[in-house]
Backbone as CSV, one residue per row, in Angstrom:
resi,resn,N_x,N_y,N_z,CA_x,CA_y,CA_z,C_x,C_y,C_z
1,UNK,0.839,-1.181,0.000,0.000,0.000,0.000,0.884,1.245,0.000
2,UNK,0.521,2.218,-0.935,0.783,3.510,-1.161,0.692,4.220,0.256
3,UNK,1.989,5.231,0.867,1.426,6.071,1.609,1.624,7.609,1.519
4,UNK,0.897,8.319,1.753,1.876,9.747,1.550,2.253,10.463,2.452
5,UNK,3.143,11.065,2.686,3.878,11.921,3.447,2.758,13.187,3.581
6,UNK,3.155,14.272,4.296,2.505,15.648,4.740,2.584,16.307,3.774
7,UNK,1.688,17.001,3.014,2.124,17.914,1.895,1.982,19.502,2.361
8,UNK,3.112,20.208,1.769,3.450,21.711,2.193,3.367,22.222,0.879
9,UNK,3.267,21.955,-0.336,3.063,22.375,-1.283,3.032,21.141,-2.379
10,UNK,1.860,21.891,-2.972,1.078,20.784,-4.008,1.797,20.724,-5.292
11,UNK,1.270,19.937,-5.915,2.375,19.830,-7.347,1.840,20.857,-8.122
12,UNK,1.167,20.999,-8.158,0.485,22.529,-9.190,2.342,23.395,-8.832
13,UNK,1.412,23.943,-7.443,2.887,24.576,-7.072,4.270,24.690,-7.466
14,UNK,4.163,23.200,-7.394,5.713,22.752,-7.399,6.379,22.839,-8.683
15,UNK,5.033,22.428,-9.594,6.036,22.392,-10.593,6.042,24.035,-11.007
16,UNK,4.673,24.981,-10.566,4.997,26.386,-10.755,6.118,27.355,-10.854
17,UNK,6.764,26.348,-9.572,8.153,27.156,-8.997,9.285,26.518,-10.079
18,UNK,9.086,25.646,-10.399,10.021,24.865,-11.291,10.144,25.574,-12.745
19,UNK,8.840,26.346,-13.432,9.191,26.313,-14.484,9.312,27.679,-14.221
20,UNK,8.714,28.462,-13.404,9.638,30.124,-13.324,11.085,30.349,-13.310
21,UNK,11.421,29.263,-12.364,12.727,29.146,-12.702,13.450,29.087,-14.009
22,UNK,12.950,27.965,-14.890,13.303,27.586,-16.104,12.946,28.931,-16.910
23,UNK,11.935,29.556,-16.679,11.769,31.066,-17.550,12.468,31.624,-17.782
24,UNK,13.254,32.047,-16.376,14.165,32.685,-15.428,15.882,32.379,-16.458
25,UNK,16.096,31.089,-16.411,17.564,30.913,-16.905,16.928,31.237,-18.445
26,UNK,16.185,30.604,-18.735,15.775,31.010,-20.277,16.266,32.845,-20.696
27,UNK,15.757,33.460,-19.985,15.580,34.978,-19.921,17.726,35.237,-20.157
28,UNK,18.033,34.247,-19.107,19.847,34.382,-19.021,20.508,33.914,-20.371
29,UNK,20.137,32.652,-20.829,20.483,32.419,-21.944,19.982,33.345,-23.059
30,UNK,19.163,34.132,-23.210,18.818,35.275,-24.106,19.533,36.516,-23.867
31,UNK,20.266,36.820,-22.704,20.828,37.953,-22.678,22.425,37.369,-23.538
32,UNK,22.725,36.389,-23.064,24.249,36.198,-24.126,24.717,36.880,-25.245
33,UNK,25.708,37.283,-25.127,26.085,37.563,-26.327,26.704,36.010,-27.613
34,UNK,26.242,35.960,-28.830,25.925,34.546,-29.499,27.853,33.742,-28.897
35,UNK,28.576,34.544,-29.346,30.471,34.385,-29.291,30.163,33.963,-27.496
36,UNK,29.896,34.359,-26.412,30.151,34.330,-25.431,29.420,33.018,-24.514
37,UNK,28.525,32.858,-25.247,27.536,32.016,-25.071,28.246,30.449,-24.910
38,UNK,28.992,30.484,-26.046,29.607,29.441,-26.091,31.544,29.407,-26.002
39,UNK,31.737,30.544,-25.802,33.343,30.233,-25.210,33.177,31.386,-23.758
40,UNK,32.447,32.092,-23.521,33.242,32.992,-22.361,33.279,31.848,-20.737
41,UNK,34.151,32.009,-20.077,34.509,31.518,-19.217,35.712,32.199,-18.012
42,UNK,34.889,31.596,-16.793,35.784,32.367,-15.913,36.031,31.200,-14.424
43,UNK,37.806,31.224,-14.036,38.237,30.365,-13.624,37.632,28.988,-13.694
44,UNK,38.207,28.476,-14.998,37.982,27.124,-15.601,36.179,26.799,-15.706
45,UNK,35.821,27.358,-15.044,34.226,26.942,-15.269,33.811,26.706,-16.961
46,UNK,32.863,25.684,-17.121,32.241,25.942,-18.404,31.701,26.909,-18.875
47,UNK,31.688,27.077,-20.219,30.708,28.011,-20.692,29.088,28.006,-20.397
48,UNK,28.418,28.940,-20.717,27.126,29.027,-20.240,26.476,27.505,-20.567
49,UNK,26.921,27.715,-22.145,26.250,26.885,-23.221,26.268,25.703,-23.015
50,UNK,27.121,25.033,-22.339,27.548,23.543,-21.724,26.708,23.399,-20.405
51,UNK,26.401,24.430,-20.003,25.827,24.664,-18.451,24.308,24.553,-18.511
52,UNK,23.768,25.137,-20.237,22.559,25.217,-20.861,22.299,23.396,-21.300
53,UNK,23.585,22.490,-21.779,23.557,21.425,-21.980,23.172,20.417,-21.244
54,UNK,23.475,20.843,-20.292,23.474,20.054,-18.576,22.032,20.081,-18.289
55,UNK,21.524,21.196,-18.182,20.275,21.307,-17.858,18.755,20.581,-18.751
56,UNK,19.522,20.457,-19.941,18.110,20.193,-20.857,18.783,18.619,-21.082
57,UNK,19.620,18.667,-20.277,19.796,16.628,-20.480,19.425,15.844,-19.176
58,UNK,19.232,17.216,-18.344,18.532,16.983,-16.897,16.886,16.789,-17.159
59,UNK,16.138,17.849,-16.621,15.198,17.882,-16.885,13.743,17.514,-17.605
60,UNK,14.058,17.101,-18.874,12.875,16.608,-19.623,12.956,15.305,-19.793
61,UNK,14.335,14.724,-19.595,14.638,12.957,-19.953,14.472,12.536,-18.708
62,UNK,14.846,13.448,-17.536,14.733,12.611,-16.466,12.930,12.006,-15.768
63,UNK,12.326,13.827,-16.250,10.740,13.404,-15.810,10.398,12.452,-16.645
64,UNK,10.667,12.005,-18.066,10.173,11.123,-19.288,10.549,9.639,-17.993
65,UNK,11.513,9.763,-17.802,12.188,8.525,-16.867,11.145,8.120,-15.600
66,UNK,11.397,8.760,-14.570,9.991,9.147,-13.792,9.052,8.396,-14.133
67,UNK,8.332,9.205,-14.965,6.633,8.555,-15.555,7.008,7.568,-15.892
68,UNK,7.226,6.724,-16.738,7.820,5.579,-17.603,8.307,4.731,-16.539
69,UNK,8.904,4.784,-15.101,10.005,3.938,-14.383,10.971,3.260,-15.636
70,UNK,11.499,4.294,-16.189,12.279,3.534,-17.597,13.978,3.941,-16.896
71,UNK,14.636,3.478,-16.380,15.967,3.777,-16.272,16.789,3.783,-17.271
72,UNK,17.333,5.267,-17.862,18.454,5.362,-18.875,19.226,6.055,-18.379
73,UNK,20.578,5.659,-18.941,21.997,6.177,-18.823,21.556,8.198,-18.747
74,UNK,22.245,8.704,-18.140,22.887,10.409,-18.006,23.628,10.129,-19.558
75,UNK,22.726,10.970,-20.329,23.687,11.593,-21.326,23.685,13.064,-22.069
76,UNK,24.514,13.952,-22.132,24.428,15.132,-22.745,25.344,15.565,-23.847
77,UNK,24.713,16.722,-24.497,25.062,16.499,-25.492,25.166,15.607,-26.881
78,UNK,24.474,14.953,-26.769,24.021,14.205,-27.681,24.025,14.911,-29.125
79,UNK,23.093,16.003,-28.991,22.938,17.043,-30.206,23.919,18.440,-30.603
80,UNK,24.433,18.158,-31.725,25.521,19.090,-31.859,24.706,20.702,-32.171
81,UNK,24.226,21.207,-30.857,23.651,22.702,-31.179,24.700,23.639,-31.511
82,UNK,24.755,24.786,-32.580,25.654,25.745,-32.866,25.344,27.037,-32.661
83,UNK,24.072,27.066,-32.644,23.213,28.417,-32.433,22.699,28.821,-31.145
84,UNK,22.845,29.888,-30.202,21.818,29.988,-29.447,20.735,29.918,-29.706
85,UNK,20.176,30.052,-30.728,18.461,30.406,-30.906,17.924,28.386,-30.895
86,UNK,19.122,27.509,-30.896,18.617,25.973,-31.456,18.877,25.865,-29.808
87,UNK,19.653,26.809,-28.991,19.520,26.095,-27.421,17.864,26.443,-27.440
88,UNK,17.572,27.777,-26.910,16.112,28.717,-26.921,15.586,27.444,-27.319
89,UNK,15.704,26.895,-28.643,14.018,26.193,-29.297,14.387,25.164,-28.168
90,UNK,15.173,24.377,-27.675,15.544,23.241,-27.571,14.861,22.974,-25.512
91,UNK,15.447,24.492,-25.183,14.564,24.773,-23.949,13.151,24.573,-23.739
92,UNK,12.749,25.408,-24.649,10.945,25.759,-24.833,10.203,24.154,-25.124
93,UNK,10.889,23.517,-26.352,10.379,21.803,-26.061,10.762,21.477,-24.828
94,UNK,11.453,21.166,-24.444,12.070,20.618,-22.649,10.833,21.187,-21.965
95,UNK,10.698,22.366,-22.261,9.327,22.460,-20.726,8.039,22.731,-20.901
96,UNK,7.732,21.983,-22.590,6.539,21.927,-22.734,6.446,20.028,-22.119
97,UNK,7.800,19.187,-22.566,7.742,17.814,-22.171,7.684,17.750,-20.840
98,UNK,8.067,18.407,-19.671,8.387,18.534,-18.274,6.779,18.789,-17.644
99,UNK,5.866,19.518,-18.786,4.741,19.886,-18.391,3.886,18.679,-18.568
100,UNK,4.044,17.897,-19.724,3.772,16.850,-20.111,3.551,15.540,-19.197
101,UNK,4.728,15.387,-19.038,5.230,14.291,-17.956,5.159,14.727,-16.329
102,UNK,4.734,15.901,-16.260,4.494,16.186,-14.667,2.982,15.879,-14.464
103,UNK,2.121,16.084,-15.622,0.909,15.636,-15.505,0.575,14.549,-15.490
104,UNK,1.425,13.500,-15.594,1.166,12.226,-15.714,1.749,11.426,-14.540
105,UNK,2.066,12.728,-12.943,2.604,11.862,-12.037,0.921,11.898,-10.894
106,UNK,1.046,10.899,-10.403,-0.153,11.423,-9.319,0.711,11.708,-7.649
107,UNK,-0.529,12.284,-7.002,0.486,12.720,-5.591,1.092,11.355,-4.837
108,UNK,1.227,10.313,-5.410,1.528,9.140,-4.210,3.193,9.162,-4.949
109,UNK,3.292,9.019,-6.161,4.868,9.069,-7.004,5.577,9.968,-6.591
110,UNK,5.297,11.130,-5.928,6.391,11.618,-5.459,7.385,10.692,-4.148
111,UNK,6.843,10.423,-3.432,7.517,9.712,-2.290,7.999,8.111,-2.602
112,UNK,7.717,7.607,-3.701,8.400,6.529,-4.198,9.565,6.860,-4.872
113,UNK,10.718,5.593,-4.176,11.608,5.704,-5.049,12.349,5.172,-6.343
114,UNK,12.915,5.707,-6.957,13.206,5.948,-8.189,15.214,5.554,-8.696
115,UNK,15.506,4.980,-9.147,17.277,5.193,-9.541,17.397,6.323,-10.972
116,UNK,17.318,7.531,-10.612,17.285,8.268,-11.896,18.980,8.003,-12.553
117,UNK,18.716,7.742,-13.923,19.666,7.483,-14.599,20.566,6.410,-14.074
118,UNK,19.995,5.743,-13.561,20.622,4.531,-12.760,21.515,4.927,-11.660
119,UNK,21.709,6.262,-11.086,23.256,6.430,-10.390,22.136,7.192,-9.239
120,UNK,20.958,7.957,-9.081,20.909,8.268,-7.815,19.444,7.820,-7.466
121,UNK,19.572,7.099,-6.148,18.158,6.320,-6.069,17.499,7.246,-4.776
122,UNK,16.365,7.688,-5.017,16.089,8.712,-4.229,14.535,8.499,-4.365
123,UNK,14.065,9.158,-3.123,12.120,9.430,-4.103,12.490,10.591,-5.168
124,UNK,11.218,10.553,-5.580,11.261,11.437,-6.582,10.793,12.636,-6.721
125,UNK,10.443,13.222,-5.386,10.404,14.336,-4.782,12.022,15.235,-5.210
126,UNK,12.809,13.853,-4.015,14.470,14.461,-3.964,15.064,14.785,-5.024
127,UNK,14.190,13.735,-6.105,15.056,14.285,-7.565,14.845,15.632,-8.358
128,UNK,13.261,15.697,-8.224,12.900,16.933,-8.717,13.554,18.200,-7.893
129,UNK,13.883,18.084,-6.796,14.322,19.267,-5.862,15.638,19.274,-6.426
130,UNK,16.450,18.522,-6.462,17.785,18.783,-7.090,17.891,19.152,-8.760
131,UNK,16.855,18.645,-9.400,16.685,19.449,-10.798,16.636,21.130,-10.534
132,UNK,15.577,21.541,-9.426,15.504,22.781,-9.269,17.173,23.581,-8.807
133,UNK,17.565,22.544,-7.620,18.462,23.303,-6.866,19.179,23.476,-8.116
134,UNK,19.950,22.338,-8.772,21.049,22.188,-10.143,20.932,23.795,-10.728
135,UNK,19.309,23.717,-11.366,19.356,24.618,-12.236,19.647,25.934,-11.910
136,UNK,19.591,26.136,-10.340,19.617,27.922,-9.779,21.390,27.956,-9.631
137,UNK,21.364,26.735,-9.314,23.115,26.799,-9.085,23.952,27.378,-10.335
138,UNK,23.930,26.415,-11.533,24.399,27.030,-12.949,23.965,28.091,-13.117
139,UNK,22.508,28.695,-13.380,22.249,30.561,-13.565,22.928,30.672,-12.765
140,UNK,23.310,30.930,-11.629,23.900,31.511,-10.631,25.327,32.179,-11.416
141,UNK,25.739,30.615,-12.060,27.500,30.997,-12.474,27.194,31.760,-13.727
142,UNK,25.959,31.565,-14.674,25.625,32.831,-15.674,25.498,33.990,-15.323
143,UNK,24.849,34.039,-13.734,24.957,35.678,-13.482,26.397,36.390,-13.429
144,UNK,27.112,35.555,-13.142,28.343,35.714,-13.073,29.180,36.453,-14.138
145,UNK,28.763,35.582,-14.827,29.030,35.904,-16.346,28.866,36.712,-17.458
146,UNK,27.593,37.184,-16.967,26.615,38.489,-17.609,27.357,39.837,-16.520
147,UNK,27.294,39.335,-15.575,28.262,40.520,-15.134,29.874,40.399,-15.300
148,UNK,30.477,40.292,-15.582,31.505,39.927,-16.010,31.780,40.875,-17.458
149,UNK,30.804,40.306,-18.291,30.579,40.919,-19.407,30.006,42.333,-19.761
150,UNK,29.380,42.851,-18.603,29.067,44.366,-18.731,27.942,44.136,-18.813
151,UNK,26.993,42.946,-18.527,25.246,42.720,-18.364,24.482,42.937,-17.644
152,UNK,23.961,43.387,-17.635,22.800,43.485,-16.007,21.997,42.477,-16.487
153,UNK,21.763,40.933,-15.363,21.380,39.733,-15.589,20.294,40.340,-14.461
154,UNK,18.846,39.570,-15.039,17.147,39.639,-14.460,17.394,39.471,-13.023
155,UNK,16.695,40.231,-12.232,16.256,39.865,-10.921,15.777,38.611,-10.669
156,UNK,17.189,37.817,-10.007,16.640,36.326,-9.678,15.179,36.388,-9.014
157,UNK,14.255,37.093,-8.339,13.069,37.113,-8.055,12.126,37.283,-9.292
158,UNK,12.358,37.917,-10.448,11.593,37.401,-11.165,10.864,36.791,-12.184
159,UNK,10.320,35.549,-11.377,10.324,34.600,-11.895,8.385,34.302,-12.389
């Protein structure tokens, strides 16, 4: 038998907060300049664009994983993008699929657990929270970067 834990915020919510976020870095990856996007870098860190890679190999394969209980390998980069505007399109699918596949969890799947990508076995609460944390962490090193560059990067509040 299914049980559920206390809920403090509902998935409506949850995933609310999830995709403001995703708006949010979206908004960062649009301020780039196209050259910087993909080489600027500061103390060894990746470029944005690799950081943009990370995220959309996170996010939409992992909820597909989730719904499905389908365990596949972590892989990124797969697709040789050259353009910012093919990251942009490549985002906007990612969180129409994230919207997709979040509708297809009910409230008991969060507290079951899960081996996402075979390497972290967690409920799937924990996973989605670390998709979020991941993603504020990398903008974080884009804000960095946009300032760096002479940018004034969006008010992380709004989201």
């Amino acid at each position: 038998m299914k049980t559920l834990a206390a809920q403090v915020i509902t998935p409506e919510d949850l995933l609310q907060h999830w995709q403001g976020h995703r708006a949010l870095t979206r908004r960062v990856i649009e301020l780039f300049p196209e050259k910087d996007f993909f080489e600027f870098s500061i103390g060894g860190m990746r470029p944005f664009s690799k950081l943009a890679e990370e995220l959309l190999a996170i996010g939409a394969p992992a909820m597909k994983g989730i719904v499905n209980r389908d365990i596949q390998p972590y892989t990124e980069g797969t697709e040789k993008l050259i353009f910012k505007a093919q990251y942009l399109e490549k985002w906007d699918e990612a969180t129409a699929e994230i919207n997709t596949y979040w509708n297809q969890l009910s409230i008991e799947d969060f507290n079951e657990t899960f081996n996402l990508f075979g390497q972290y076995e967690f409920p799937i609460i924990q996973n989605i929270l670390y998709f979020i944390d991941n993603e504020v962490h990398h903008r974080g090193q884009g804000y960095v970067y946009l300032r760096a560059l002479g940018i004034e990067p969006p008010f992380f509040w709004e989201r």
